[in-house]
mmCIF file of C-alpha atoms and ligand atoms in Angstrom:
data_model
loop_
_atom_site.group_PDB
_atom_site.id
_atom_site.type_symbol
_atom_site.label_atom_id
_atom_site.label_comp_id
_atom_site.label_asym_id
_atom_site.label_seq_id
_atom_site.Cartn_x
_atom_site.Cartn_y
_atom_site.Cartn_z
ATOM 1 C CA MET A 1 0.000 0.000 0.000
ATOM 2 C CA LYS A 2 1.266 3.431 -0.890
ATOM 3 C CA ASN A 3 -0.290 6.895 -0.598
ATOM 4 C CA GLY A 4 -3.625 5.392 0.483
ATOM 5 C CA ARG A 5 -3.836 3.141 -2.551
ATOM 6 C CA TYR A 6 -3.989 -0.648 -2.589
ATOM 7 C CA PHE A 7 -1.353 -2.197 -4.839
ATOM 8 C CA VAL A 8 -2.381 -5.198 -6.927
ATOM 9 C CA GLY A 9 -0.242 -7.722 -8.804
ATOM 10 C CA VAL A 10 -1.889 -9.839 -11.489
ATOM 11 C CA VAL A 11 -0.357 -13.253 -12.278
ATOM 12 C CA GLY A 12 -1.379 -14.482 -15.732
ATOM 13 C CA THR A 13 -2.197 -11.978 -18.471
ATOM 14 C CA GLY A 14 -4.334 -14.061 -20.829
ATOM 15 C CA GLY A 15 -8.038 -13.553 -21.487
ATOM 16 C CA ILE A 16 -9.318 -13.320 -17.928
ATOM 17 C CA GLY A 17 -6.200 -11.619 -16.504
ATOM 18 C CA ARG A 18 -6.747 -8.642 -18.800
ATOM 19 C CA TYR A 19 -10.447 -8.541 -17.914
ATOM 20 C CA HIS A 20 -9.571 -8.476 -14.209
ATOM 21 C CA ILE A 21 -7.065 -5.660 -14.783
ATOM 22 C CA GLU A 22 -9.901 -3.626 -16.321
ATOM 23 C CA GLY A 23 -11.971 -4.280 -13.196
ATOM 24 C CA TRP A 24 -9.175 -3.219 -10.815
ATOM 25 C CA ARG A 25 -8.529 -0.076 -12.863
ATOM 26 C CA LYS A 26 -12.101 1.112 -12.245
ATOM 27 C CA LEU A 27 -11.350 1.454 -8.534
ATOM 28 C CA GLU A 28 -9.933 4.825 -7.521
ATOM 29 C CA ASP A 29 -7.947 3.579 -4.549
ATOM 30 C CA VAL A 30 -6.256 0.753 -6.475
ATOM 31 C CA CYS A 31 -3.082 0.672 -8.534
ATOM 32 C CA VAL A 32 -2.333 -2.348 -10.734
ATOM 33 C CA TYR A 33 1.364 -2.160 -9.940
ATOM 34 C CA GLY A 34 2.712 -5.291 -11.565
ATOM 35 C CA ILE A 35 2.025 -8.313 -13.719
ATOM 36 C CA ALA A 36 3.722 -11.693 -14.233
ATOM 37 C CA ASP A 37 3.544 -14.099 -17.157
ATOM 38 C CA PRO A 38 6.142 -16.378 -18.788
ATOM 39 C CA ASP A 39 4.557 -15.617 -22.163
ATOM 40 C CA THR A 40 6.492 -12.531 -23.305
ATOM 41 C CA HIS A 41 3.933 -11.564 -25.919
ATOM 42 C CA ASN A 42 1.021 -11.452 -23.428
ATOM 43 C CA LEU A 43 3.216 -9.826 -20.776
ATOM 44 C CA GLU A 44 4.532 -7.001 -22.959
ATOM 45 C CA LYS A 45 1.188 -6.345 -24.631
ATOM 46 C CA THR A 46 -0.594 -6.107 -21.277
ATOM 47 C CA LYS A 47 2.132 -3.845 -19.812
ATOM 48 C CA LYS A 48 1.781 -1.502 -22.774
ATOM 49 C CA ASP A 49 -2.021 -1.574 -23.097
ATOM 50 C CA TYR A 50 -2.616 -0.794 -19.421
ATOM 51 C CA ASP A 51 0.525 1.217 -18.704
ATOM 52 C CA ILE A 52 1.686 -1.113 -15.909
ATOM 53 C CA GLN A 53 4.913 -0.265 -14.109
ATOM 54 C CA ILE A 54 6.343 -3.718 -13.442
ATOM 55 C CA ALA A 55 6.228 -6.748 -15.734
ATOM 56 C CA VAL A 56 8.115 -9.921 -14.823
ATOM 57 C CA LYS A 57 8.185 -13.421 -16.275
ATOM 58 C CA ASP A 58 8.418 -15.267 -12.957
ATOM 59 C CA TYR A 59 5.531 -14.700 -10.516
ATOM 60 C CA LYS A 60 7.925 -15.134 -7.562
ATOM 61 C CA ASN A 61 9.539 -11.804 -8.463
ATOM 62 C CA LEU A 62 6.146 -10.103 -8.356
ATOM 63 C CA ILE A 63 5.194 -11.616 -5.025
ATOM 64 C CA LYS A 64 8.490 -10.353 -3.530
ATOM 65 C CA ILE A 65 7.425 -6.729 -4.021
ATOM 66 C CA GLU A 66 6.621 -5.336 -0.611
ATOM 67 C CA GLU A 67 4.143 -2.632 -1.674
ATOM 68 C CA ILE A 68 1.812 -5.192 -3.245
ATOM 69 C CA ASP A 69 -1.191 -5.985 -1.022
ATOM 70 C CA ILE A 70 -3.252 -8.234 -3.297
ATOM 71 C CA ILE A 71 -2.265 -10.946 -5.755
ATOM 72 C CA ASP A 72 -4.879 -11.799 -8.367
ATOM 73 C CA VAL A 73 -4.227 -15.282 -9.807
ATOM 74 C CA CYS A 74 -5.358 -15.639 -13.435
ATOM 75 C CA THR A 75 -3.136 -18.500 -14.593
ATOM 76 C CA PRO A 76 -4.172 -21.928 -15.881
ATOM 77 C CA ASN A 77 -5.764 -23.928 -13.051
ATOM 78 C CA TYR A 78 -2.648 -25.976 -12.257
ATOM 79 C CA PHE A 79 -0.713 -22.884 -11.104
ATOM 80 C CA HIS A 80 -3.458 -21.555 -8.802
ATOM 81 C CA TYR A 81 -2.049 -23.585 -5.907
ATOM 82 C CA PRO A 82 1.678 -22.711 -5.997
ATOM 83 C CA VAL A 83 1.057 -19.037 -6.783
ATOM 84 C CA THR A 84 -1.592 -18.663 -4.057
ATOM 85 C CA ILE A 85 0.493 -20.415 -1.417
ATOM 86 C CA ALA A 86 3.542 -18.274 -2.209
ATOM 87 C CA ALA A 87 1.456 -15.090 -2.145
ATOM 88 C CA LEU A 88 -0.293 -15.887 1.149
ATOM 89 C CA LYS A 89 3.017 -16.811 2.761
ATOM 90 C CA SER A 90 4.372 -13.407 1.676
ATOM 91 C CA GLY A 91 1.447 -11.718 3.427
ATOM 92 C CA LYS A 92 -0.634 -10.898 0.336
ATOM 93 C CA HIS A 93 -4.411 -11.251 0.075
ATOM 94 C CA VAL A 94 -5.382 -13.534 -2.817
ATOM 95 C CA LEU A 95 -8.214 -13.452 -5.300
ATOM 96 C CA CYS A 96 -7.825 -16.589 -7.422
ATOM 97 C CA GLU A 97 -9.667 -17.594 -10.570
ATOM 98 C CA LYS A 98 -11.945 -20.626 -10.530
ATOM 99 C CA PRO A 99 -11.524 -23.501 -9.853
ATOM 100 C CA LEU A 100 -9.640 -22.523 -6.680
ATOM 101 C CA ALA A 101 -7.325 -25.516 -7.308
ATOM 102 C CA THR A 102 -7.336 -28.785 -9.198
ATOM 103 C CA LYS A 103 -6.984 -30.897 -6.041
ATOM 104 C CA SER A 104 -8.869 -30.629 -2.750
ATOM 105 C CA ILE A 105 -5.689 -31.319 -0.759
ATOM 106 C CA HIS A 106 -4.214 -28.160 -2.290
ATOM 107 C CA ILE A 107 -7.224 -26.117 -1.190
ATOM 108 C CA GLU A 108 -6.843 -27.426 2.360
ATOM 109 C CA LYS A 109 -3.274 -26.095 2.337
ATOM 110 C CA MET A 110 -4.390 -22.782 0.823
ATOM 111 C CA ILE A 111 -6.993 -22.352 3.597
ATOM 112 C CA GLU A 112 -4.367 -23.131 6.219
ATOM 113 C CA ALA A 113 -1.931 -20.608 4.720
ATOM 114 C CA ALA A 114 -4.653 -17.919 4.636
ATOM 115 C CA LYS A 115 -5.481 -18.567 8.286
ATOM 116 C CA GLN A 116 -1.860 -18.658 9.441
ATOM 117 C CA ASN A 117 -1.022 -15.429 7.637
ATOM 118 C CA LYS A 118 -4.379 -13.782 8.457
ATOM 119 C CA ARG A 119 -5.061 -12.954 4.828
ATOM 120 C CA LYS A 120 -8.188 -13.084 2.643
ATOM 121 C CA LEU A 121 -8.521 -15.852 0.084
ATOM 122 C CA MET A 122 -11.393 -16.108 -2.386
ATOM 123 C CA ALA A 123 -12.134 -18.085 -5.558
ATOM 124 C CA ALA A 124 -13.369 -15.794 -8.338
ATOM 125 C CA GLN A 125 -16.763 -17.485 -8.737
ATOM 126 C CA ASN A 126 -18.183 -14.504 -10.590
ATOM 127 C CA GLN A 127 -21.684 -16.014 -11.027
ATOM 128 C CA ARG A 128 -22.333 -15.324 -7.340
ATOM 129 C CA PHE A 129 -21.840 -11.614 -8.088
ATOM 130 C CA SER A 130 -24.117 -11.514 -11.148
ATOM 131 C CA TYR A 131 -27.455 -9.712 -10.829
ATOM 132 C CA ALA A 132 -29.399 -12.979 -11.146
ATOM 133 C CA GLY A 133 -27.032 -14.678 -8.689
ATOM 134 C CA LYS A 134 -27.295 -12.025 -5.977
ATOM 135 C CA LYS A 135 -31.058 -11.500 -6.341
ATOM 136 C CA THR A 136 -31.826 -15.216 -6.318
ATOM 137 C CA LYS A 137 -29.770 -15.736 -3.168
ATOM 138 C CA GLU A 138 -31.712 -12.905 -1.470
ATOM 139 C CA ILE A 139 -35.030 -14.443 -2.600
ATOM 140 C CA ILE A 140 -33.973 -17.850 -1.255
ATOM 141 C CA ASP A 141 -32.832 -16.307 2.034
ATOM 142 C CA ARG A 142 -36.308 -14.736 2.347
ATOM 143 C CA ASP A 143 -37.695 -18.290 2.055
ATOM 144 C CA GLU A 144 -39.700 -17.549 -1.114
ATOM 145 C CA LEU A 145 -38.723 -20.944 -2.612
ATOM 146 C CA GLY A 146 -39.059 -22.953 0.612
ATOM 147 C CA GLU A 147 -36.681 -25.901 0.845
ATOM 148 C CA ILE A 148 -34.732 -26.518 -2.375
ATOM 149 C CA TYR A 149 -34.719 -30.307 -2.340
ATOM 150 C CA PHE A 150 -33.441 -30.998 -5.838
ATOM 151 C CA ALA A 151 -31.610 -29.113 -8.597
ATOM 152 C CA GLN A 152 -30.798 -29.896 -12.212
ATOM 153 C CA CYS A 153 -27.639 -28.017 -13.186
ATOM 154 C CA TYR A 154 -26.480 -27.480 -16.752
ATOM 155 C CA ALA A 155 -23.205 -26.075 -18.074
ATOM 156 C CA VAL A 156 -23.653 -27.267 -21.631
ATOM 157 C CA ARG A 157 -21.988 -25.779 -24.676
ATOM 158 C CA ARG A 158 -22.904 -26.938 -28.144
ATOM 159 C CA ARG A 159 -19.685 -26.161 -30.067
ATOM 160 C CA GLU A 160 -17.688 -23.976 -27.663
ATOM 161 C CA LEU A 161 -14.491 -25.764 -26.803
ATOM 162 C CA PRO A 162 -11.754 -23.410 -25.518
ATOM 163 C CA ALA A 163 -8.989 -24.660 -27.825
ATOM 164 C CA ARG A 164 -6.029 -23.664 -25.615
ATOM 165 C CA ASP A 165 -3.652 -25.788 -23.546
ATOM 166 C CA THR A 166 -5.024 -24.042 -20.424
ATOM 167 C CA PHE A 167 -8.269 -25.979 -20.913
ATOM 168 C CA ILE A 168 -7.445 -29.161 -22.835
ATOM 169 C CA LYS A 169 -4.264 -30.417 -21.172
ATOM 170 C CA LYS A 170 -5.283 -32.429 -18.121
ATOM 171 C CA GLU A 171 -2.288 -31.378 -16.045
ATOM 172 C CA LEU A 172 -3.035 -27.677 -16.569
ATOM 173 C CA SER A 173 -6.837 -27.750 -16.303
ATOM 174 C CA GLY A 174 -7.546 -30.609 -13.895
ATOM 175 C CA GLY A 175 -10.386 -31.708 -16.178
ATOM 176 C CA GLY A 176 -12.655 -30.731 -19.061
ATOM 177 C CA PRO A 177 -16.065 -29.041 -18.904
ATOM 178 C CA MET A 178 -16.780 -30.537 -15.471
ATOM 179 C CA PHE A 179 -13.874 -28.535 -14.023
ATOM 180 C CA ASP A 180 -14.009 -25.506 -16.284
ATOM 181 C CA ILE A 181 -17.715 -24.637 -16.402
ATOM 182 C CA GLY A 182 -19.310 -27.266 -14.174
ATOM 183 C CA VAL A 183 -17.552 -25.493 -11.299
ATOM 184 C CA HIS A 184 -19.571 -22.317 -12.051
ATOM 185 C CA ILE A 185 -23.032 -23.875 -11.977
ATOM 186 C CA LEU A 186 -22.205 -26.309 -9.155
ATOM 187 C CA ASP A 187 -20.765 -23.520 -7.007
ATOM 188 C CA ILE A 188 -23.760 -21.245 -7.345
ATOM 189 C CA VAL A 189 -26.398 -23.959 -6.911
ATOM 190 C CA TYR A 190 -24.542 -25.382 -3.908
ATOM 191 C CA TRP A 191 -24.626 -21.847 -2.426
ATOM 192 C CA PHE A 192 -28.349 -21.481 -3.255
ATOM 193 C CA MET A 193 -28.984 -24.780 -1.437
ATOM 194 C CA GLY A 194 -27.168 -23.506 1.652
ATOM 195 C CA CYS A 195 -23.940 -25.535 1.223
ATOM 196 C CA PRO A 196 -25.161 -28.860 2.684
ATOM 197 C CA LYS A 197 -22.760 -31.650 3.673
ATOM 198 C CA VAL A 198 -22.134 -34.162 0.874
ATOM 199 C CA HIS A 199 -23.073 -37.823 1.334
ATOM 200 C CA SER A 200 -22.002 -39.303 -2.005
ATOM 201 C CA VAL A 201 -21.180 -38.582 -5.637
ATOM 202 C CA LYS A 202 -21.576 -40.545 -8.872
ATOM 203 C CA GLY A 203 -20.093 -39.345 -12.158
ATOM 204 C CA VAL A 204 -19.545 -40.353 -15.775
ATOM 205 C CA MET A 205 -17.167 -38.810 -18.335
ATOM 206 C CA PHE A 206 -17.065 -39.102 -22.117
ATOM 207 C CA THR A 207 -14.732 -37.889 -24.854
ATOM 208 C CA LYS A 208 -16.883 -38.738 -27.840
ATOM 209 C CA LEU A 209 -16.654 -35.618 -30.026
ATOM 210 C CA ALA A 210 -13.353 -33.844 -29.293
ATOM 211 C CA LYS A 211 -11.307 -36.808 -30.572
ATOM 212 C CA ASN A 212 -13.231 -36.812 -33.840
ATOM 213 C CA LYS A 213 -11.475 -34.827 -36.616
ATOM 214 C CA GLY A 214 -14.844 -34.022 -38.255
ATOM 215 C CA VAL A 215 -16.099 -31.965 -35.307
ATOM 216 C CA THR A 216 -15.844 -28.164 -35.577
ATOM 217 C CA GLY A 217 -15.698 -25.667 -32.718
ATOM 218 C CA THR A 218 -16.632 -21.989 -32.877
ATOM 219 C CA TRP A 219 -13.731 -21.023 -30.571
ATOM 220 C CA GLY A 220 -10.845 -22.241 -32.714
ATOM 221 C CA ARG A 221 -9.211 -25.503 -33.708
ATOM 222 C CA TRP A 222 -7.599 -28.076 -31.465
ATOM 223 C CA ASP A 223 -5.550 -31.147 -32.223
ATOM 224 C CA PRO A 224 -7.791 -34.170 -31.454
ATOM 225 C CA GLU A 225 -4.703 -36.234 -30.733
ATOM 226 C CA LYS A 226 -3.546 -33.817 -28.052
ATOM 227 C CA TYR A 227 -6.983 -33.481 -26.439
ATOM 228 C CA GLU A 228 -6.637 -34.954 -22.934
ATOM 229 C CA VAL A 229 -9.831 -34.171 -21.014
ATOM 230 C CA GLU A 230 -13.489 -35.221 -21.207
ATOM 231 C CA ASP A 231 -15.771 -33.240 -23.540
ATOM 232 C CA PHE A 232 -18.939 -34.307 -21.702
ATOM 233 C CA ALA A 233 -19.578 -35.145 -18.065
ATOM 234 C CA ALA A 234 -22.583 -35.826 -15.891
ATOM 235 C CA GLY A 235 -22.935 -36.499 -12.215
ATOM 236 C CA PHE A 236 -25.239 -36.871 -9.269
ATOM 237 C CA VAL A 237 -24.649 -35.570 -5.747
ATOM 238 C CA LEU A 238 -26.603 -36.819 -2.740
ATOM 239 C CA PHE A 239 -26.396 -34.643 0.372
ATOM 240 C CA LYS A 240 -26.459 -35.942 3.956
ATOM 241 C CA ASP A 241 -29.860 -34.305 4.528
ATOM 242 C CA LYS A 242 -31.195 -36.362 1.562
ATOM 243 C CA ARG A 243 -31.455 -33.432 -0.830
ATOM 244 C CA ALA A 244 -29.705 -33.916 -4.178
ATOM 245 C CA LEU A 245 -28.555 -32.376 -7.433
ATOM 246 C CA HIS A 246 -27.738 -33.482 -10.925
ATOM 247 C CA LEU A 247 -25.048 -31.875 -13.100
ATOM 248 C CA THR A 248 -24.504 -32.036 -16.899
ATOM 249 C CA CYS A 249 -21.500 -30.363 -18.541
ATOM 250 C CA SER A 250 -20.239 -30.233 -22.103
ATOM 251 C CA PHE A 251 -17.867 -28.376 -24.418
ATOM 252 C CA LEU A 252 -19.293 -29.955 -27.577
ATOM 253 C CA SER A 253 -22.802 -31.330 -27.346
ATOM 254 C CA ASN A 254 -25.239 -32.117 -30.115
ATOM 255 C CA LEU A 255 -27.858 -30.167 -28.181
ATOM 256 C CA PRO A 256 -28.303 -26.417 -27.692
ATOM 257 C CA SER A 257 -26.018 -24.553 -25.295
ATOM 258 C CA ASN A 258 -27.559 -24.214 -21.854
ATOM 259 C CA PHE A 259 -26.120 -22.590 -18.742
ATOM 260 C CA SER A 260 -28.930 -22.864 -16.237
ATOM 261 C CA ALA A 261 -30.369 -24.569 -13.196
ATOM 262 C CA ASN A 262 -33.842 -25.802 -12.345
ATOM 263 C CA LEU A 263 -34.379 -25.323 -8.623
ATOM 264 C CA TYR A 264 -37.112 -27.496 -7.117
ATOM 265 C CA GLY A 265 -38.419 -25.684 -4.032
ATOM 266 C CA THR A 266 -41.269 -26.720 -1.729
ATOM 267 C CA LYS A 267 -42.912 -23.281 -2.041
ATOM 268 C CA ALA A 268 -41.802 -22.391 -5.564
ATOM 269 C CA GLY A 269 -39.542 -23.615 -8.326
ATOM 270 C CA MET A 270 -37.195 -21.448 -10.317
ATOM 271 C CA ILE A 271 -35.393 -21.597 -13.641
ATOM 272 C CA TRP A 272 -32.136 -19.742 -13.096
ATOM 273 C CA PRO A 273 -30.764 -17.373 -14.427
ATOM 274 C CA GLU A 274 -33.934 -16.690 -16.435
ATOM 275 C CA MET A 275 -35.585 -15.871 -13.101
ATOM 276 C CA LYS A 276 -38.794 -17.727 -13.976
ATOM 277 C CA MET A 277 -40.768 -18.746 -10.901
ATOM 278 C CA PHE A 278 -43.521 -21.367 -10.680
ATOM 279 C CA SER A 279 -45.887 -21.940 -7.751
ATOM 280 C CA GLU A 280 -49.533 -22.329 -6.768
ATOM 281 C CA LEU A 281 -52.005 -19.704 -5.611
ATOM 282 C CA ASN A 282 -55.537 -20.522 -4.487
ATOM 283 C CA GLY A 283 -55.735 -23.700 -6.559
ATOM 284 C CA MET A 284 -54.174 -22.124 -9.629
ATOM 285 C CA HIS A 285 -50.774 -22.213 -11.269
ATOM 286 C CA ARG A 286 -48.843 -19.042 -10.655
ATOM 287 C CA ASP A 287 -46.051 -18.372 -13.166
ATOM 288 C CA SER A 288 -43.953 -15.233 -13.094
ATOM 289 C CA THR A 289 -40.776 -13.815 -14.581
ATOM 290 C CA LEU A 290 -38.713 -11.432 -12.488
ATOM 291 C CA THR A 291 -37.041 -8.613 -14.372
ATOM 292 C CA PRO A 292 -34.834 -5.876 -12.918
ATOM 293 C CA ILE A 293 -36.492 -2.474 -12.556
ATOM 294 C CA VAL A 294 -33.096 -0.812 -12.711
ATOM 295 C CA PRO A 295 -30.856 -2.918 -14.997
ATOM 296 C CA GLU A 296 -27.430 -3.795 -13.611
ATOM 297 C CA ASN A 297 -24.830 -3.433 -16.325
ATOM 298 C CA GLU A 298 -21.591 -3.830 -14.380
ATOM 299 C CA PRO A 299 -19.880 -7.141 -15.269
ATOM 300 C CA SER A 300 -20.041 -9.700 -12.459
ATOM 301 C CA HIS A 301 -16.230 -10.111 -12.549
ATOM 302 C CA HIS A 302 -15.817 -6.426 -11.762
ATOM 303 C CA ILE A 303 -18.395 -6.483 -8.941
ATOM 304 C CA GLU A 304 -16.521 -9.495 -7.516
ATOM 305 C CA ILE A 305 -13.233 -7.521 -7.585
ATOM 306 C CA ARG A 306 -14.830 -4.480 -5.908
ATOM 307 C CA GLU A 307 -16.443 -6.604 -3.205
ATOM 308 C CA PHE A 308 -13.220 -8.549 -2.586
ATOM 309 C CA LEU A 309 -11.378 -5.264 -2.042
ATOM 310 C CA GLU A 310 -14.096 -4.211 0.416
ATOM 311 C CA CYS A 311 -13.445 -7.395 2.437
ATOM 312 C CA VAL A 312 -9.697 -6.672 2.425
ATOM 313 C CA LYS A 313 -10.390 -3.144 3.685
ATOM 314 C CA THR A 314 -12.998 -3.957 6.319
ATOM 315 C CA GLY A 315 -11.965 -7.471 7.345
ATOM 316 C CA LYS A 316 -15.453 -8.847 6.673
ATOM 317 C CA ASP A 317 -15.883 -12.387 5.329
ATOM 318 C CA VAL A 318 -15.558 -12.990 1.591
ATOM 319 C CA VAL A 319 -18.710 -14.054 -0.294
ATOM 320 C CA VAL A 320 -17.146 -17.241 -1.696
ATOM 321 C CA LYS A 321 -15.775 -18.861 1.440
ATOM 322 C CA PRO A 322 -12.748 -21.050 0.642
ATOM 323 C CA GLU A 323 -14.303 -23.855 2.708
ATOM 324 C CA GLU A 324 -17.245 -23.838 0.249
ATOM 325 C CA SER A 325 -14.834 -23.972 -2.707
ATOM 326 C CA LEU A 326 -13.116 -26.909 -1.011
ATOM 327 C CA GLU A 327 -16.407 -28.824 -0.875
ATOM 328 C CA VAL A 328 -17.164 -27.980 -4.530
ATOM 329 C CA ILE A 329 -13.762 -29.298 -5.646
ATOM 330 C CA ARG A 330 -14.204 -32.406 -3.497
ATOM 331 C CA MET A 331 -17.454 -33.084 -5.375
ATOM 332 C CA LEU A 332 -15.788 -32.565 -8.779
ATOM 333 C CA GLU A 333 -12.809 -34.714 -7.814
ATOM 334 C CA ALA A 334 -15.173 -37.475 -6.702
ATOM 335 C CA MET A 335 -16.970 -37.357 -10.077
ATOM 336 C CA TYR A 336 -13.711 -38.404 -11.816
ATOM 337 C CA ILE A 337 -12.938 -41.105 -9.236
ATOM 338 C CA SER A 338 -16.486 -42.442 -9.590
ATOM 339 C CA ASP A 339 -16.134 -42.550 -13.387
ATOM 340 C CA GLU A 340 -12.811 -44.357 -13.171
ATOM 341 C CA LYS A 341 -13.971 -46.894 -10.594
ATOM 342 C CA LYS A 342 -17.506 -47.206 -11.992
ATOM 343 C CA ARG A 343 -19.026 -46.774 -8.552
ATOM 344 C CA GLU A 344 -20.438 -44.205 -6.176
ATOM 345 C CA VAL A 345 -17.939 -42.318 -3.995
ATOM 346 C CA VAL A 346 -19.164 -42.015 -0.421
ATOM 347 C CA PHE A 347 -17.742 -39.060 1.564
HETATM 348 N N1 NAD B 401 -14.535 -16.651 -14.250
HETATM 349 C C1 NAD B 401 -14.572 -16.733 -15.567
HETATM 350 O O1 NAD B 401 -15.548 -16.372 -16.204
HETATM 351 C C2 NAD B 401 -13.363 -17.254 -16.309
HETATM 352 C C3 NAD B 401 -13.309 -17.144 -17.689
HETATM 353 C C4 NAD B 401 -12.167 -17.611 -18.344
HETATM 354 C C5 NAD B 401 -11.136 -18.181 -17.615
HETATM 355 N N2 NAD B 401 -11.235 -18.289 -16.267
HETATM 356 C C6 NAD B 401 -10.148 -18.906 -15.482
HETATM 357 O O2 NAD B 401 -9.014 -18.038 -15.583
HETATM 358 C C7 NAD B 401 -7.813 -18.795 -15.659
HETATM 359 C C8 NAD B 401 -7.047 -18.403 -16.909
HETATM 360 O O3 NAD B 401 -7.867 -18.595 -18.035
HETATM 361 P P1 NAD B 401 -7.637 -17.732 -19.370
HETATM 362 O O4 NAD B 401 -8.849 -17.914 -20.192
HETATM 363 O O5 NAD B 401 -7.198 -16.349 -19.044
HETATM 364 O O6 NAD B 401 -6.438 -18.583 -19.989
HETATM 365 P P2 NAD B 401 -5.373 -18.085 -21.066
HETATM 366 O O7 NAD B 401 -4.774 -19.317 -21.601
HETATM 367 O O8 NAD B 401 -5.999 -17.083 -21.974
HETATM 368 O O9 NAD B 401 -4.296 -17.273 -20.196
HETATM 369 C C9 NAD B 401 -3.509 -17.850 -19.196
HETATM 370 C C10 NAD B 401 -2.274 -16.987 -19.043
HETATM 371 O O10 NAD B 401 -1.534 -17.465 -17.913
HETATM 372 C C11 NAD B 401 -0.161 -17.492 -18.295
HETATM 373 N N3 NAD B 401 0.586 -18.415 -17.414
HETATM 374 C C12 NAD B 401 0.787 -19.734 -17.579
HETATM 375 N N4 NAD B 401 1.549 -20.198 -16.563
HETATM 376 C C13 NAD B 401 1.849 -19.128 -15.773
HETATM 377 C C14 NAD B 401 2.619 -18.965 -14.605
HETATM 378 N N5 NAD B 401 3.230 -19.988 -14.006
HETATM 379 N N6 NAD B 401 2.729 -17.713 -14.073
HETATM 380 C C15 NAD B 401 2.119 -16.659 -14.655
HETATM 381 N N7 NAD B 401 1.372 -16.769 -15.767
HETATM 382 C C16 NAD B 401 1.228 -17.991 -16.316
HETATM 383 C C17 NAD B 401 -0.174 -17.896 -19.747
HETATM 384 O O11 NAD B 401 1.055 -17.602 -20.379
HETATM 385 C C18 NAD B 401 -1.329 -17.061 -20.252
HETATM 386 O O12 NAD B 401 -0.931 -15.777 -20.641
HETATM 387 C C19 NAD B 401 -8.224 -20.262 -15.594
HETATM 388 O O13 NAD B 401 -8.120 -20.700 -14.283
HETATM 389 C C20 NAD B 401 -9.686 -20.246 -16.017
HETATM 390 O O14 NAD B 401 -10.440 -21.296 -15.438
HETATM 391 C C21 NAD B 401 -12.324 -17.820 -15.612
#
């Protein structure tokens, strides 16, 4: 911190790193002081485009800088763990892209490091900061849906495979659509359901389309021979209180894209994020669609950044508690184990 401004270092200057920098730059009391990326092209371009003072190839040299208060981790998933641990141990607060890590054991260590160093740690689950995400959580907290006893969760893309190593190399990503986009819908629905304890998980994975040379993606080409993750995944989670959810994820389905959840509540059901509600009134169906009176145009990623800074300043709890991210990653991890062993994984 210098002259009343919080200093931020961004590690990883690809697609989302640049988007985060734009979010930080909106805040008057923030200076994006430095960036780190081994890719010289991304590093130099980002330094120039956003007029950033320090640009280094090795993130360790960024973390060393004393003035920096917050490290924002925007690297491929695999690096979330080592970068976050190093940053927390150097006394920095950490905002880290989703998924918080590729292994639950890593998240346990990240939580421990945050506690020991008394620093904030939050996974950038931006859906929780979206207008539909925030409003739905408030509606649920007011008990308008009653008990949500079941949810169908979809993170399905028809022909949208991110054709970069970050997403298709197993070591870097941790997994395919289940890890990359399943984590978004699972995280928010788990939060809507009040983060219940998990009883068991069953999952299945397929790579039926991405290995086929005749399949086209709208987000660029990939080499089918180098494609290492699933392109479709589905799973079922049973909670200890006997509620449950079902999850379907895809990068390349032969069905329309669909990022949504059907929430089955005892008082009302909801299709999210369309905000369609279904219930009964006086013996009649009552269907409604909620629409914002004052539209919210700020991107959820930028709201997330602003609110994270507020927690750093005030000491209040972050919205995406790392313990909740740990449980989400444990569920995802169990989906892969279940697929491999062809059986349910009991927690
Ligand atoms: N919340 C969202 O909506 C959202 C959207 C896209 C990506 N993401 C997440 O953001 C992360 C990055 O995704 P992306 O789309 O920006 O990927 P990307 O491939 O566009 O960029 C990743 C960048 O990280 C750099 N990098 C690799 N190893 C590094 C290291 N050790 N230190 C510093 N930099 C390193 C790469 O050179 C590259 O510039 C992933 O975890 C992804 O899941 C989140």
